[in-house]
Short mmCIF file of C-alpha atoms and ligand atoms in Angstrom, two decimals:
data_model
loop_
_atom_site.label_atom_id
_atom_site.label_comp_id
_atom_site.label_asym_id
_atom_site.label_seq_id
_atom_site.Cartn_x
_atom_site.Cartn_y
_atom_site.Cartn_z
CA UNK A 1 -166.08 143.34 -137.32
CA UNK A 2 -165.03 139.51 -137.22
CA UNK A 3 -161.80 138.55 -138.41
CA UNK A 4 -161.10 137.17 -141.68
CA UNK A 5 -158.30 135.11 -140.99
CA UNK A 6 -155.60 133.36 -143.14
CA UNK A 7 -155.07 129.54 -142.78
CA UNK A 8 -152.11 127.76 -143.56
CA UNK A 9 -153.09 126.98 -147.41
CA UNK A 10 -151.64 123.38 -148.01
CA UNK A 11 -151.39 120.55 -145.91
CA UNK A 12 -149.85 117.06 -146.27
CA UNK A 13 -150.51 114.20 -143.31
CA UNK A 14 -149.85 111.16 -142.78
CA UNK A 15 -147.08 108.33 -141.45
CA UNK A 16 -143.52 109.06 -144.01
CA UNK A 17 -145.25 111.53 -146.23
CA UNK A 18 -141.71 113.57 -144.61
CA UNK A 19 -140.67 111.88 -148.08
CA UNK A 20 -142.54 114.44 -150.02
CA UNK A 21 -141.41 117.50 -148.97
CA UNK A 22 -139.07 116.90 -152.13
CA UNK A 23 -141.56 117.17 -154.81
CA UNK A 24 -143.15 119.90 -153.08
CA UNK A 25 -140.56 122.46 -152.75
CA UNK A 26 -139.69 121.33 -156.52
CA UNK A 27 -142.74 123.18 -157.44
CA UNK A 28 -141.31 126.30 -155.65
CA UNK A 29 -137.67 126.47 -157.36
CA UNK A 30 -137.74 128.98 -159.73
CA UNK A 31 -134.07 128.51 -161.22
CA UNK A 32 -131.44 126.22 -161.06
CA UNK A 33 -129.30 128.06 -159.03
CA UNK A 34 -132.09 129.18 -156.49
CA UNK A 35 -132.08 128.05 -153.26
CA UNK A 36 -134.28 126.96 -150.35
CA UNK A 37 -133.40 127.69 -146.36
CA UNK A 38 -133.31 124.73 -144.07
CA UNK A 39 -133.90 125.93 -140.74
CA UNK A 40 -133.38 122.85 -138.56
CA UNK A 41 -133.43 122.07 -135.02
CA UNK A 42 -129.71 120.91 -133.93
CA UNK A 43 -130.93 117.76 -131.77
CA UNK A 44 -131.28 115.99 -135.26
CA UNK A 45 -127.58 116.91 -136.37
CA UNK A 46 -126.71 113.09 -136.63
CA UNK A 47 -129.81 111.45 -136.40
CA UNK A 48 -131.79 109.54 -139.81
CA UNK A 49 -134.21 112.67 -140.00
CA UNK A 50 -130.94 114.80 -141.07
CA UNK A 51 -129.53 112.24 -143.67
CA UNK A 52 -133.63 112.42 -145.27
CA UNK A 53 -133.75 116.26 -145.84
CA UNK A 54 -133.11 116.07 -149.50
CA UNK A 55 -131.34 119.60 -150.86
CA UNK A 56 -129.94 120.51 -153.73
CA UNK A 57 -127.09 122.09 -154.56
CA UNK A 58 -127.90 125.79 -153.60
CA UNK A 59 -129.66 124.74 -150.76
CA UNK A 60 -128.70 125.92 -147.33
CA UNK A 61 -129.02 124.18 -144.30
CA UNK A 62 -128.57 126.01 -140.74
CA UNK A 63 -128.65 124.21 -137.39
CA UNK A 64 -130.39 126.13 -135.08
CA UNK A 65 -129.93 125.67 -131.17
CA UNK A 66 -133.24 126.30 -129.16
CA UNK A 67 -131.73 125.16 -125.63
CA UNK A 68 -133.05 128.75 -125.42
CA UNK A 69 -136.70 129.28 -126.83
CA UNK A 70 -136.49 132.29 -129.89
CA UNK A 71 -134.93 135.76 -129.35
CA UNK A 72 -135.43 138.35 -131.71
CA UNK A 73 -131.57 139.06 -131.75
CA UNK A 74 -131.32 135.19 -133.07
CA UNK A 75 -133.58 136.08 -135.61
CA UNK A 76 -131.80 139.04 -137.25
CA UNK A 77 -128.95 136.96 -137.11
CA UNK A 78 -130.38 134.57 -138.74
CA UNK A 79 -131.92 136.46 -141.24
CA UNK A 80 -128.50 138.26 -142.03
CA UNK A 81 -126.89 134.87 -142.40
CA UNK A 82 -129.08 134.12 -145.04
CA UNK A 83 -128.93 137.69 -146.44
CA UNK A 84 -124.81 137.27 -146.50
CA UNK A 85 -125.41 133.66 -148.26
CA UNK A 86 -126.79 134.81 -151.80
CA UNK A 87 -127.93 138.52 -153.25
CA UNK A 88 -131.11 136.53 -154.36
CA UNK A 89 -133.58 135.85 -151.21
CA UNK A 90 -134.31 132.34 -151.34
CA UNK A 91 -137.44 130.88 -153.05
CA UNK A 92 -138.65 129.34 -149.77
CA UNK A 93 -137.57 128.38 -146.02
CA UNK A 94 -138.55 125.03 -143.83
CA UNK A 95 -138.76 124.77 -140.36
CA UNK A 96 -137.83 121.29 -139.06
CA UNK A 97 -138.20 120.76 -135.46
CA UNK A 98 -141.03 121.87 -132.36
CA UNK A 99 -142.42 125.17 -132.00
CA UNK A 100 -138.85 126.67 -131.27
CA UNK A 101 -137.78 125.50 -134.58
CA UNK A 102 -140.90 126.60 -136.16
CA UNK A 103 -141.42 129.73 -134.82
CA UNK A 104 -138.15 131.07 -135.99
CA UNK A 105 -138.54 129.49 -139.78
CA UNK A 106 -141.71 131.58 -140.07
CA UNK A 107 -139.81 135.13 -138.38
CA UNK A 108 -137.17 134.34 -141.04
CA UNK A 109 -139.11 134.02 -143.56
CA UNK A 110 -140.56 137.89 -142.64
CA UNK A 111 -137.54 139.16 -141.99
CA UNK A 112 -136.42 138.53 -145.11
CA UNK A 113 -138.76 140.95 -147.03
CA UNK A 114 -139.72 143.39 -143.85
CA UNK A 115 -136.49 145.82 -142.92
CA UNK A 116 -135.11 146.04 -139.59
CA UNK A 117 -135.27 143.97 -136.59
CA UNK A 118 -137.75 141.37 -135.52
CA UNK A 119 -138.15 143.44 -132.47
CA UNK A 120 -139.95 146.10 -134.35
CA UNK A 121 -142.91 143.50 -135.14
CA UNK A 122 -143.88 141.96 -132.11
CA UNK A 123 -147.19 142.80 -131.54
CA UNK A 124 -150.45 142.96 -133.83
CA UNK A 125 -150.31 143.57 -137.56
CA UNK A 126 -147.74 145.43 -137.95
CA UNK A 127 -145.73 143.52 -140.95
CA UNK A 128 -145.99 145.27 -143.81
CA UNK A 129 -144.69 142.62 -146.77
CA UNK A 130 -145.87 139.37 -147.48
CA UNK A 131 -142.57 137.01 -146.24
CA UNK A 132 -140.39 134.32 -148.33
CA UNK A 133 -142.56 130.93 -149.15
CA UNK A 134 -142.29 129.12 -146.00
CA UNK A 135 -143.27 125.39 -144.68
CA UNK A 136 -143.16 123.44 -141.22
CA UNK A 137 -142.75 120.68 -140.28
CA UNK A 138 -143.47 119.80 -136.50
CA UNK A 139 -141.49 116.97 -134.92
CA UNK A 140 -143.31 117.56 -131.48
CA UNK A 141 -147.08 118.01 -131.20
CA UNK A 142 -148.71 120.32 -129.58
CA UNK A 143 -147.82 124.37 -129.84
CA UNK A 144 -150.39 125.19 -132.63
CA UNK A 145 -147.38 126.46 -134.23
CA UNK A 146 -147.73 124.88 -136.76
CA UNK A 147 -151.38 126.70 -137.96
CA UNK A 148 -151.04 129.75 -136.23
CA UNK A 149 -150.60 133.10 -137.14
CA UNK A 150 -148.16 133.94 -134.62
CA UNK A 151 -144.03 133.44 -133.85
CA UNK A 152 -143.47 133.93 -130.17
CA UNK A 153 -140.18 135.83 -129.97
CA UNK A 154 -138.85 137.40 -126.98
CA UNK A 155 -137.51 140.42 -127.70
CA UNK A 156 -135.41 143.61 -125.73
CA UNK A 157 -138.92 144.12 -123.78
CA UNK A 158 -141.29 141.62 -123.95
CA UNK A 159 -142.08 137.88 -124.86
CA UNK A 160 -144.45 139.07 -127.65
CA UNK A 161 -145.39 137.73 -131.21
CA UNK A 162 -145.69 138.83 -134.69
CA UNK A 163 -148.87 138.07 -135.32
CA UNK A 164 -150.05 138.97 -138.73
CA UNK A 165 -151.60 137.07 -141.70
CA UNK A 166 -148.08 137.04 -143.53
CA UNK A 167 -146.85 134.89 -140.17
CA UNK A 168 -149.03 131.73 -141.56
CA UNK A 169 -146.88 128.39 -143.16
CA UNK A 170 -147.89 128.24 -146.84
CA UNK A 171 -147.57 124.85 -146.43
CA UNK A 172 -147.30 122.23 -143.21
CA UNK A 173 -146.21 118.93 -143.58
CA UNK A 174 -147.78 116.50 -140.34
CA UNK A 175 -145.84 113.15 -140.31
CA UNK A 176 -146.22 112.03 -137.10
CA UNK A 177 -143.55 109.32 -137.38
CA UNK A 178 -140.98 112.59 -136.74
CA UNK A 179 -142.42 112.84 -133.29
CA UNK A 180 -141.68 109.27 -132.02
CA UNK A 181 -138.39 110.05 -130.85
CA UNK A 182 -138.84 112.33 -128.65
CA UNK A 183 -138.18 112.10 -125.17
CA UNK A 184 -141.52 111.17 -122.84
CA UNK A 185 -141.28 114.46 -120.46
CA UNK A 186 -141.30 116.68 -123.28
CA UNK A 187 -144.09 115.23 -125.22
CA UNK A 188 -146.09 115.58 -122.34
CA UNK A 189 -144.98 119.24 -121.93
CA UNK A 190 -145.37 120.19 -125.29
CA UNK A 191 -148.73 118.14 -125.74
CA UNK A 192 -150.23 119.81 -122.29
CA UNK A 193 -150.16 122.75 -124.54
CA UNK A 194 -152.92 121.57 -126.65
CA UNK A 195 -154.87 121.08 -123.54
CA UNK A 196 -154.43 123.97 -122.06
CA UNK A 197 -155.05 126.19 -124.83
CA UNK A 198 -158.39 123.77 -124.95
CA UNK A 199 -159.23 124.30 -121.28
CA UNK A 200 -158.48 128.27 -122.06
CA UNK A 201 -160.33 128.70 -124.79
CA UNK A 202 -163.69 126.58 -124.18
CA UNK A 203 -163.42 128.55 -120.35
CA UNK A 204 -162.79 131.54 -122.01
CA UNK A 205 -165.38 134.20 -122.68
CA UNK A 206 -164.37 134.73 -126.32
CA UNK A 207 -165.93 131.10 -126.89
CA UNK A 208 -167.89 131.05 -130.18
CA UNK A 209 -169.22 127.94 -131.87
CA UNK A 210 -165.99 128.04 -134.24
CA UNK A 211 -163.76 127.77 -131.25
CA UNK A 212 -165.73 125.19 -129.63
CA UNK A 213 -165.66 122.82 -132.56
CA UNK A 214 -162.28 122.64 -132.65
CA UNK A 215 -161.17 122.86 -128.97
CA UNK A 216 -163.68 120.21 -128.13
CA UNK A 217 -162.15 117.60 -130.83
CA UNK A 218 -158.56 118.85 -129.61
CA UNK A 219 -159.83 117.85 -125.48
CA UNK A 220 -161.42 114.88 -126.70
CA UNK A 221 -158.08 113.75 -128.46
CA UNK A 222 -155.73 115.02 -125.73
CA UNK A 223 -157.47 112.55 -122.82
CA UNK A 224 -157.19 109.60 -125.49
CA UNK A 225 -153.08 110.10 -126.34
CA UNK A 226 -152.58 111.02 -122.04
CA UNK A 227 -155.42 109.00 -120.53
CA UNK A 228 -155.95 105.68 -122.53
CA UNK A 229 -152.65 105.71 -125.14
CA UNK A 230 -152.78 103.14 -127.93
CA UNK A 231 -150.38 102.99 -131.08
CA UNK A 232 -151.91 105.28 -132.95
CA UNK A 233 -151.14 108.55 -130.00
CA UNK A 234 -148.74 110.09 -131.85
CA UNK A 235 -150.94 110.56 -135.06
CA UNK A 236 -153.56 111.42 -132.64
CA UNK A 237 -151.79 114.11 -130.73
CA UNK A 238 -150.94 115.45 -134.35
CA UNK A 239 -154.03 116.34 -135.11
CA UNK A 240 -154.87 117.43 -131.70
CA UNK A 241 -152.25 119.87 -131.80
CA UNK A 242 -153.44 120.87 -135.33
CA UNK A 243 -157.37 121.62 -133.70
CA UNK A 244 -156.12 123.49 -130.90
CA UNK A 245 -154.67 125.67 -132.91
CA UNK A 246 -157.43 126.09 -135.03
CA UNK A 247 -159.70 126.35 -131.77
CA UNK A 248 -157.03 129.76 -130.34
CA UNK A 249 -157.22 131.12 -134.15
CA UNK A 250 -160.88 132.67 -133.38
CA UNK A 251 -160.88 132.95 -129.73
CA UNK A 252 -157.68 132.90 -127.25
CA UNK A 253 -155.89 131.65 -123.95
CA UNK A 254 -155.96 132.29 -120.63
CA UNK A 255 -154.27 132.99 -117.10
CA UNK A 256 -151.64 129.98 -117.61
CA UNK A 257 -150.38 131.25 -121.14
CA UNK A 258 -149.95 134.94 -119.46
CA UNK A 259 -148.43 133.45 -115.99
CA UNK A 260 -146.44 131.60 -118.30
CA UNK A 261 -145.21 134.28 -120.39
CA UNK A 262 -143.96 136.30 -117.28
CA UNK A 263 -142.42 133.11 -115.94
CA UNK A 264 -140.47 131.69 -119.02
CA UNK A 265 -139.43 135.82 -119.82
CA UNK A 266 -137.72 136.19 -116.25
CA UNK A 267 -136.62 132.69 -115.78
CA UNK A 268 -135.94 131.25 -119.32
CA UNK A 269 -138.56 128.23 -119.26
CA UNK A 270 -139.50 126.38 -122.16
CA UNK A 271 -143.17 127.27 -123.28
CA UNK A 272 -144.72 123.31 -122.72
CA UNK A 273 -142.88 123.04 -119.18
CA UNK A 274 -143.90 126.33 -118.01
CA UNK A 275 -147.18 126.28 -119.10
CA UNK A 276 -147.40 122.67 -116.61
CA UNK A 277 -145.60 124.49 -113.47
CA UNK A 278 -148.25 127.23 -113.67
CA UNK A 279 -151.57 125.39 -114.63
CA UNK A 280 -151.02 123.28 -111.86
CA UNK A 281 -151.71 126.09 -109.46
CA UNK A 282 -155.13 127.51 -111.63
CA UNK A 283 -157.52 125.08 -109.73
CA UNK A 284 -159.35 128.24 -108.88
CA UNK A 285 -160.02 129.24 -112.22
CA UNK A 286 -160.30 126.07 -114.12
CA UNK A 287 -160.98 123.36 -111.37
CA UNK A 288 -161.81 120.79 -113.76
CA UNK A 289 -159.02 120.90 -116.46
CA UNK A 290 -156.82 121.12 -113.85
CA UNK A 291 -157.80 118.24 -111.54
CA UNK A 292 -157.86 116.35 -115.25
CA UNK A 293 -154.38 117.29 -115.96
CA UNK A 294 -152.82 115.96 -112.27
CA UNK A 295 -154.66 112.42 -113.72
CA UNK A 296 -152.30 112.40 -116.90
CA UNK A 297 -149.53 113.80 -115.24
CA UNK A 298 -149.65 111.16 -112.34
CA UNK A 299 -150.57 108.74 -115.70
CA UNK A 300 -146.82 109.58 -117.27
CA UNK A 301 -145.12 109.70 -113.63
CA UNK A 302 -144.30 113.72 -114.62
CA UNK A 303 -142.38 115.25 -111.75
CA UNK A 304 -143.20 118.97 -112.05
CA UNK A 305 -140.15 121.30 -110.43
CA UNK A 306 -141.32 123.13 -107.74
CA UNK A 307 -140.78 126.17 -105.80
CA UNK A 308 -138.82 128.33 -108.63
CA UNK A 309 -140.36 131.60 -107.93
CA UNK A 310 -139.75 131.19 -103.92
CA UNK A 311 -136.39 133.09 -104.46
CA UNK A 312 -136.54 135.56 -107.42
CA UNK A 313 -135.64 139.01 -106.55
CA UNK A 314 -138.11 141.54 -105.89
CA UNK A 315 -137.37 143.22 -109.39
CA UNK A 316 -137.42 139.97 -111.60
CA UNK A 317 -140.90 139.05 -109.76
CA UNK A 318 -142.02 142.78 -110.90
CA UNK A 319 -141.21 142.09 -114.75
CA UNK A 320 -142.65 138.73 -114.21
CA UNK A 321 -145.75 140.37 -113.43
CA UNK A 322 -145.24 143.48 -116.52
CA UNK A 323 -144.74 140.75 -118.65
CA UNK A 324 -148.34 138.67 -118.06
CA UNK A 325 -150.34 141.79 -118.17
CA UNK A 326 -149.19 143.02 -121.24
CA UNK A 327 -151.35 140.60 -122.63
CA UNK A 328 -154.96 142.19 -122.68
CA UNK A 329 -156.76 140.30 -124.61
CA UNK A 330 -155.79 136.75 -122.66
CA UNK A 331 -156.92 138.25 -119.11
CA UNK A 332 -160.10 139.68 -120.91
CA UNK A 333 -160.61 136.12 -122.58
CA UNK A 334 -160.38 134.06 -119.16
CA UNK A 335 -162.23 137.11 -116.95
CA UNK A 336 -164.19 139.00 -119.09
CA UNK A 337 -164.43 142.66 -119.38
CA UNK A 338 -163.98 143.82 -115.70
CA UNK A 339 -160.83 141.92 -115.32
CA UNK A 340 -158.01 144.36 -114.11
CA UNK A 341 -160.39 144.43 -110.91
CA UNK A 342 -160.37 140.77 -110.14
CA UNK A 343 -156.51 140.38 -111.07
CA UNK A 344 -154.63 142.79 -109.15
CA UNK A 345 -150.79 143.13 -109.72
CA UNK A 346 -150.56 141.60 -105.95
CA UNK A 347 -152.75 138.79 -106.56
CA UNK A 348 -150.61 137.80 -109.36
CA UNK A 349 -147.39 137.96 -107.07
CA UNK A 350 -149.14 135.52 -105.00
CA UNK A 351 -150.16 133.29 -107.68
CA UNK A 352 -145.88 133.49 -108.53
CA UNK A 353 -144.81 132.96 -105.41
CA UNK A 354 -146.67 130.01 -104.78
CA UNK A 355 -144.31 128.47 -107.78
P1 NAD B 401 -139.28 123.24 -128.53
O1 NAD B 401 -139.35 123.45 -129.98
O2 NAD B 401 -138.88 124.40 -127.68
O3 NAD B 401 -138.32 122.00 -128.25
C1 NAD B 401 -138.15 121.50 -126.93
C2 NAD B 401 -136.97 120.54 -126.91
O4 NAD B 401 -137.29 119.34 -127.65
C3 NAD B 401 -135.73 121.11 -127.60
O5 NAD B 401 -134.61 120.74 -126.85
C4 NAD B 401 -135.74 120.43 -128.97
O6 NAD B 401 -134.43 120.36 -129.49
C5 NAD B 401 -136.30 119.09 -128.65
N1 NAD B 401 -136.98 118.34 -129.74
C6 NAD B 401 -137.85 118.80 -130.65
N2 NAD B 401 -138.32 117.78 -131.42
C7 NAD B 401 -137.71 116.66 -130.97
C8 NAD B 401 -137.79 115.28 -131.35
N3 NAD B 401 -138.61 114.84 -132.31
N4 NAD B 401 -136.99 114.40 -130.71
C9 NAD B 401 -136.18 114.82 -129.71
N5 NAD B 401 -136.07 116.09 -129.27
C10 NAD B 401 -136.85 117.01 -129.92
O7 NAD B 401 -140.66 122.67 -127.95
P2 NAD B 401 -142.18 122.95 -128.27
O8 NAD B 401 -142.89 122.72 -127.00
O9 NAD B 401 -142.62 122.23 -129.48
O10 NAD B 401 -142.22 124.48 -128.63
C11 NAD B 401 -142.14 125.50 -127.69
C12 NAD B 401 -141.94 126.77 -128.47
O11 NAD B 401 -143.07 127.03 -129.27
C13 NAD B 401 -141.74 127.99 -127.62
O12 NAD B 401 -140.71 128.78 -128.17
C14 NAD B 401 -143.05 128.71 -127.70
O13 NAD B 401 -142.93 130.10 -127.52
C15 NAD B 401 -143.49 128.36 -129.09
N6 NAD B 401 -144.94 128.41 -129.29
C16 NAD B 401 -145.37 128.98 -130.43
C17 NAD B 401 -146.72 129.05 -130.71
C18 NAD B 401 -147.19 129.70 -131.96
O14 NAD B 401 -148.39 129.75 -132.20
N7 NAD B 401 -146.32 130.19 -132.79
C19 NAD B 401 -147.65 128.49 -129.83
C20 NAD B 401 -147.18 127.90 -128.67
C21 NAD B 401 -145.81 127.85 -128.42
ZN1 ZN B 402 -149.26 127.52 -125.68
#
């Protein structure tokens, strides 16, 4: 069977079209005393962005902090503060921010119409109601979060998504002026996502002329923004972002999104920053990408931390390693079929303690 996935169904790009967001959630309010959920990331508290988000009266803004990357336990708590706010659910919620911010606009918006805890959906469709109307808009590039049909949550257990059709924006809104203000280190983490995912899926064994496309056109804008820059990089690295994500939607990652899983689970890494520390140790597996990646990090004088995993305990290097193999389908994509011979649990701890 090949999957007949959902795409994000409306999309508006292009340099202030932030502006618009207005008119297009006007088309969503259903009464006058509805209301629509800001979910917005807290670094823009007193910046210009904050003063632009136009609400009206109903509408309800919440801050939300991602110093640490989105817990299932924020979620519900999230989703009950919204829940406590009106007896009506809203008529839609907006993400604002990176994939942090993103992520946890689209798990509200589920766990709004889907009882209990967002713990109970992480994993493969497994939501049963469609969620709340729900649009994001990125102000980093480079997750896929924005097209995807996942929210990465870590939960009581695992770092694991809800991935389901229901977990897909209605509606994104790419202005890539929102992403000039953000600090160089973390574009560059947050952008290396795109290429990895790129160098993961076009490695991968999944790879199918769909993926290709897209992962190619994603590559090909990812060494223009990091290897040649220009003024037009941050419009570029939009829509690089944007293709990588399409490029994952019908094929997958690899070994430095499951490394990086176990790593950001145990240690509390951001997704873009870990993904760097561990790619930069994959020269085994994908010599090329990663020889290509030293050039742009060496480009944007990126320090990379270093030895992190020297000292974990013995029990938090364990769970590392639980956490990377729970996900299957990314060995099988980067190894093919025979992989749990060729990646031991000890060859992993290796890999980790190389860190
Ligand atoms: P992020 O959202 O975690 O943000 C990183 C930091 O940058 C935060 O401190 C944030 O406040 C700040 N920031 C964001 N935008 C800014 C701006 N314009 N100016 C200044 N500061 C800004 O970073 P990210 O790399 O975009 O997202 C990582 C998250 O995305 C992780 O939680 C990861 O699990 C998730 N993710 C999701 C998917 C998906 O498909 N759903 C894919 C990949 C990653
Ligand atoms: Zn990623």
């Amino acid at each position: 069977m090949f999957r007949n996935f959902k795409m994000v169904s409306r999309v508006v790009f292009g340099r202030g079209c932030f502006d618009q967001l207005d008119d297009i959630l006007a088309e969503k309010r259903s009464e006058d005393d509805s209301f629509i959920v800001f979910l917005v990331d807290d670094v823009f508290k007193q910046s210009r962005l904050a003063k632009r988000i136009s609400t009206k009266n109903k509408d309800f803004i919440i801050w939300v902090n991602v110093d640490d990357e989105p817990k299932t336990a924020y979620v519900d708590d999230l989703t009950r503060r919204v829940k406590g706010y009106s007896n009506r659910p809203p008529d839609g919620v907006v993400g604002i921010g990176g994939g942090s911010a993103m992520d946890l606009a689209k798990a509200v918006s589920l766990m709004l119409t889907n009882p209990g805890s967002a713990a109970d959906y992480q994993g493969w469709d497994l939501i049963k109601n469609p969620a709340v109307y729900h649009v994001g808009v990125p102000t980093l590039s480079g997750t896929g979060a924005e097209v995807s049909r996942t929210t990465v949550l870590s939960g009581p257990e695992k770092k694991l998504g809800i991935n389901s059709d229901h977990t897909v924006f209605d509606q994104i809104v790419l202005d890539p002026e929102l992403v000039a203000g953000a600090p160089a280190d973390q574009r560059f983490y947050t952008g290396m996502d795109t290429y990895i995912h790129c160098v993961e899926s076009l490695n991968g064994t999944y790879l199918n002329a769909f993926s290709k496309a897209y992962g190619e056109k994603a590559l090909e804008l990812c060494r223009e923004v990091f290897l040649d820059g220009g003024d037009d990089s941050d419009d570029k690295l939009m829509m690089a972002s944007y293709c990588g994500g399409m490029s994952i939607a019908y094929s997958q990652v690899g070994i430095c999104h499951a490394l990086s899983y176990g790593l950001s689970f145990v240690l509390g890494l951001h997704h873009g920053i870990g993904n760097c520390i561990v790619f930069d140790y994959l020269d085994e597996y994908y010599p090329d990408g990663v020889n290509e990646f030293r050039r742009m990090a060496d480009k944007h004088a990126v320090c990379l931390p270093r030895n992190i995993v020297a000292d974990v305990e013995k029990d938090q290097l364990e769970k590392m390693v639980d956490v990377a193999l729970v996900l299957e389908p990314l060995w099988e994509n980067a190894l093919g079929a025979g992989w749990k011979e060729i990646m031991t649990r000890d060859k992993i701890k290796k890999l980790y303690r190389r860190m």
